[in-house]
Coordinates of C-alpha atoms in Angstrom, one line a residue:
Chain A
Q1 CA -194.4 103.5 140.3
V2 CA -193.9 107.0 139.1
Q3 CA -191.6 107.2 136.1
L4 CA -190.5 110.2 134.1
V5 CA -188.4 109.7 131.0
E6 CA -186.8 112.6 129.2
S7 CA -185.7 112.6 125.6
G8 CA -184.6 115.0 122.9
G9 CA -181.3 116.2 124.3
G10 CA -178.1 116.4 122.2
V11 CA -175.6 118.8 120.7
V12 CA -176.9 121.9 119.0
Q13 CA -175.3 125.0 117.7
P14 CA -175.9 128.4 119.3
G15 CA -179.0 130.1 118.0
R16 CA -180.7 126.9 117.0
S17 CA -183.7 125.1 118.6
L18 CA -184.4 121.9 120.4
R19 CA -187.5 120.3 121.9
L20 CA -187.3 118.1 124.9
S21 CA -190.0 115.6 125.8
C22 CA -190.8 113.9 129.1
A23 CA -193.1 110.8 129.1
A24 CA -194.8 110.2 132.4
S25 CA -196.3 107.0 133.8
G26 CA -197.4 105.5 137.1
F27 CA -199.7 108.4 138.2
T28 CA -202.6 110.5 137.0
F29 CA -200.6 112.9 134.8
S30 CA -203.5 115.3 134.3
S31 CA -203.7 116.0 138.0
Y32 CA -200.2 117.3 138.4
G33 CA -198.2 120.4 137.6
M34 CA -194.9 119.6 135.8
H35 CA -191.6 121.3 136.0
W36 CA -188.3 121.5 134.1
V37 CA -185.1 122.0 136.2
R38 CA -181.6 122.1 134.8
Q39 CA -178.1 121.6 136.1
A40 CA -175.1 122.9 134.3
P41 CA -172.0 120.7 134.5
G42 CA -170.5 120.8 138.0
K43 CA -173.1 123.4 139.1
G44 CA -176.2 123.6 141.2
L45 CA -179.9 123.2 140.4
Q46 CA -181.7 125.9 138.4
W47 CA -185.5 125.9 138.0
V48 CA -186.6 126.5 134.4
A49 CA -190.3 126.4 134.0
V50 CA -193.6 125.0 135.3
I51 CA -197.0 124.3 133.8
W52 CA -200.2 123.9 135.8
Y53 CA -202.0 120.6 136.0
D54 CA -204.6 121.9 133.5
G55 CA -202.2 124.0 131.4
S56 CA -203.9 127.2 132.5
E57 CA -200.7 128.8 133.9
K58 CA -197.1 128.7 133.0
Y59 CA -194.1 130.4 134.7
Y60 CA -190.5 130.7 133.6
A61 CA -187.1 131.6 134.9
D62 CA -186.0 135.1 133.7
S63 CA -183.0 133.5 132.0
V64 CA -185.3 131.6 129.6
K65 CA -188.4 133.8 129.3
G66 CA -189.2 134.5 125.7
R67 CA -187.0 131.7 124.4
F68 CA -188.4 128.6 126.1
T69 CA -191.9 127.3 126.0
I70 CA -193.4 124.6 128.3
S71 CA -196.4 122.7 127.1
R72 CA -198.2 119.4 127.8
D73 CA -200.3 116.8 126.0
D74 CA -202.4 114.9 128.5
S75 CA -203.5 112.4 125.9
K76 CA -199.9 111.3 125.6
N77 CA -198.9 111.9 129.3
T78 CA -196.1 114.0 128.0
V79 CA -194.7 117.4 128.9
Y80 CA -192.5 119.3 126.5
L81 CA -189.9 122.1 126.6
Q82 CA -189.4 124.0 123.3
M83 CA -186.0 125.7 123.5
N84 CA -185.3 128.4 120.9
S85 CA -182.3 130.8 120.4
L86 CA -180.1 128.5 122.4
R87 CA -177.0 129.9 124.1
A88 CA -173.8 128.3 125.4
E89 CA -175.1 129.0 129.0
D90 CA -178.1 126.8 128.3
T91 CA -175.8 123.8 128.3
A92 CA -177.0 121.5 131.2
V93 CA -178.7 118.3 132.1
Y94 CA -182.5 119.0 131.9
Y95 CA -184.7 117.3 134.4
C96 CA -188.4 116.8 134.1
A97 CA -190.1 116.7 137.4
R98 CA -193.5 116.3 139.1
G99 CA -194.9 119.2 141.1
H100 CA -195.8 118.8 144.8
R101 CA -197.7 121.4 146.8
S102 CA -194.4 122.3 148.5
G103 CA -191.7 121.4 146.1
I104 CA -190.9 118.8 143.5
D105 CA -191.4 115.2 144.4
F106 CA -190.3 113.0 141.5
W107 CA -187.6 113.6 139.0
G108 CA -186.6 112.0 135.7
Q109 CA -183.1 110.8 135.0
G110 CA -182.3 113.9 132.9
T111 CA -181.2 114.6 129.4
L112 CA -178.1 116.4 128.4
V113 CA -178.2 119.5 126.2
T114 CA -174.9 120.8 124.9
V115 CA -174.9 124.1 123.0
S116 CA -171.7 124.4 121.1
S117 CA -170.5 125.4 117.6
Chain B
D1 CA -186.7 136.9 143.1
I2 CA -186.1 135.2 146.4
Q3 CA -182.4 134.3 147.0
M4 CA -181.6 131.2 148.9
T5 CA -178.2 131.0 150.7
Q6 CA -176.9 127.7 152.1
S7 CA -174.1 127.2 154.6
P8 CA -171.7 125.7 154.8
S9 CA -170.9 125.0 151.1
S10 CA -169.2 121.8 152.2
V11 CA -168.8 119.8 155.4
S12 CA -166.5 116.9 156.3
A13 CA -168.0 114.4 158.7
S14 CA -167.7 110.9 159.9
V15 CA -170.3 108.1 160.1
G16 CA -172.4 108.6 163.2
D17 CA -171.9 112.4 163.3
R18 CA -174.7 114.8 163.6
V19 CA -174.7 117.2 160.6
T20 CA -176.6 120.5 160.4
I21 CA -177.1 122.5 157.2
T22 CA -178.5 126.0 157.2
C23 CA -180.6 127.7 154.5
R24 CA -181.6 131.4 154.6
A25 CA -184.1 133.1 152.4
S26 CA -183.8 136.7 151.3
Q27 CA -187.4 137.4 152.4
G28 CA -190.0 135.5 154.4
I29 CA -191.3 132.3 152.9
S30 CA -193.4 131.0 155.8
S31 CA -192.8 127.3 155.7
W32 CA -192.6 126.9 151.9
L33 CA -189.3 125.2 151.9
A34 CA -188.1 121.8 150.5
W35 CA -184.8 119.9 150.9
Y36 CA -183.3 117.5 148.3
Q37 CA -180.4 115.1 148.3
Q38 CA -178.4 114.5 145.2
K39 CA -175.7 111.9 144.5
P40 CA -173.2 112.2 141.7
G41 CA -174.8 111.5 138.3
K42 CA -178.2 111.0 139.8
A43 CA -181.4 113.0 139.9
P44 CA -182.3 114.9 143.1
K45 CA -184.3 113.1 145.7
F46 CA -187.1 114.8 147.6
L47 CA -186.5 114.6 151.4
I48 CA -188.5 117.2 153.2
F49 CA -191.4 119.6 152.3
A50 CA -193.1 122.4 154.2
A51 CA -189.9 122.9 156.1
S52 CA -190.3 120.0 158.5
S53 CA -192.5 117.3 156.9
L54 CA -190.6 114.1 156.0
Q55 CA -191.4 112.7 152.5
S56 CA -192.6 109.1 152.6
G57 CA -189.8 106.6 152.7
V58 CA -187.1 109.0 153.9
P59 CA -185.3 107.8 157.1
S60 CA -186.2 109.5 160.3
R61 CA -182.6 110.5 160.9
F62 CA -183.4 113.4 158.5
S63 CA -185.3 116.3 160.0
G64 CA -186.0 119.9 159.0
S65 CA -187.0 123.0 161.0
G66 CA -187.5 126.7 160.6
S67 CA -189.9 129.2 159.2
G68 CA -189.8 132.7 157.8
T69 CA -186.3 133.2 156.6
D70 CA -184.1 130.7 158.5
F71 CA -184.2 126.9 158.1
T72 CA -182.1 123.9 159.0
L73 CA -181.7 120.3 157.7
T74 CA -180.3 117.9 160.4
I75 CA -179.0 114.4 159.9
S76 CA -178.9 113.0 163.4
S77 CA -176.5 110.1 162.8
L78 CA -174.7 110.2 159.4
Q79 CA -174.8 107.0 157.5
P80 CA -172.5 105.9 154.5
E81 CA -175.4 106.4 152.0
D82 CA -175.9 110.0 153.2
F83 CA -172.7 111.4 151.6
A84 CA -174.1 113.6 148.9
T85 CA -175.0 117.2 148.1
Y86 CA -178.0 118.7 149.7
Y87 CA -180.1 121.6 148.3
C88 CA -182.8 123.7 149.8
Q89 CA -185.5 125.3 147.6
Q90 CA -188.2 127.9 148.3
A91 CA -191.7 127.0 147.1
N92 CA -193.3 130.3 148.1
S93 CA -193.3 132.0 144.8
F94 CA -192.2 131.8 141.2
P95 CA -189.5 131.7 140.1
L96 CA -188.6 128.8 142.3
T97 CA -185.1 129.1 143.6
F98 CA -182.5 126.7 145.0
G99 CA -179.7 127.2 147.4
G100 CA -176.2 126.7 146.1
G101 CA -175.9 123.3 147.7
T102 CA -173.9 121.7 150.6
K103 CA -171.6 118.8 149.9
V104 CA -171.4 116.4 152.7
E105 CA -168.0 114.6 152.4
I106 CA -166.3 111.8 154.3
K107 CA -163.9 112.9 156.9

């Protein structure tokens, strides 16, 4: 069965960096685009970034463009989110998710990132 | 960016009720719309794609309709496990955007 397991969350000071990882299993990872979506405490869902199945294209939300970088390592079935220059407003649960032709079909359990001094 | 507006933001209903949630896009998105269900402390669950196609394993009491800018999610007979927050999301263009959510509560 499809499994997505995020790791790397934690408490970080404003302006610092953090890298999230998402280990995928149960499907042919190299055939799927992968997304990161976040949810601030008590708030709705906000899409963050996507990487194409072959890594050829990447797109970002305006709020993270220039600060966050999505990447993938198909040899490890893992997608990453490098987050630099973190701000308090980046505090959220970050979900790794598998792309579908019309949406996002499988989600990880999420990892909490707290940006606070 | 395409803005997605859901209404209502919350609805109180009883088991067995028919519930309809509306989602409006700020510009036409054809049928590039998905619906998700999220329960507290859990990841979202993919319910419907392409506006009206039911994801595998989703009960048939869930249905979606619409195209262009106006869409609906209908739960034909609300069950206890359906009390949750529902989100629409446009898949027409990046950045992907979600509606603000509709919380379905027990009356």
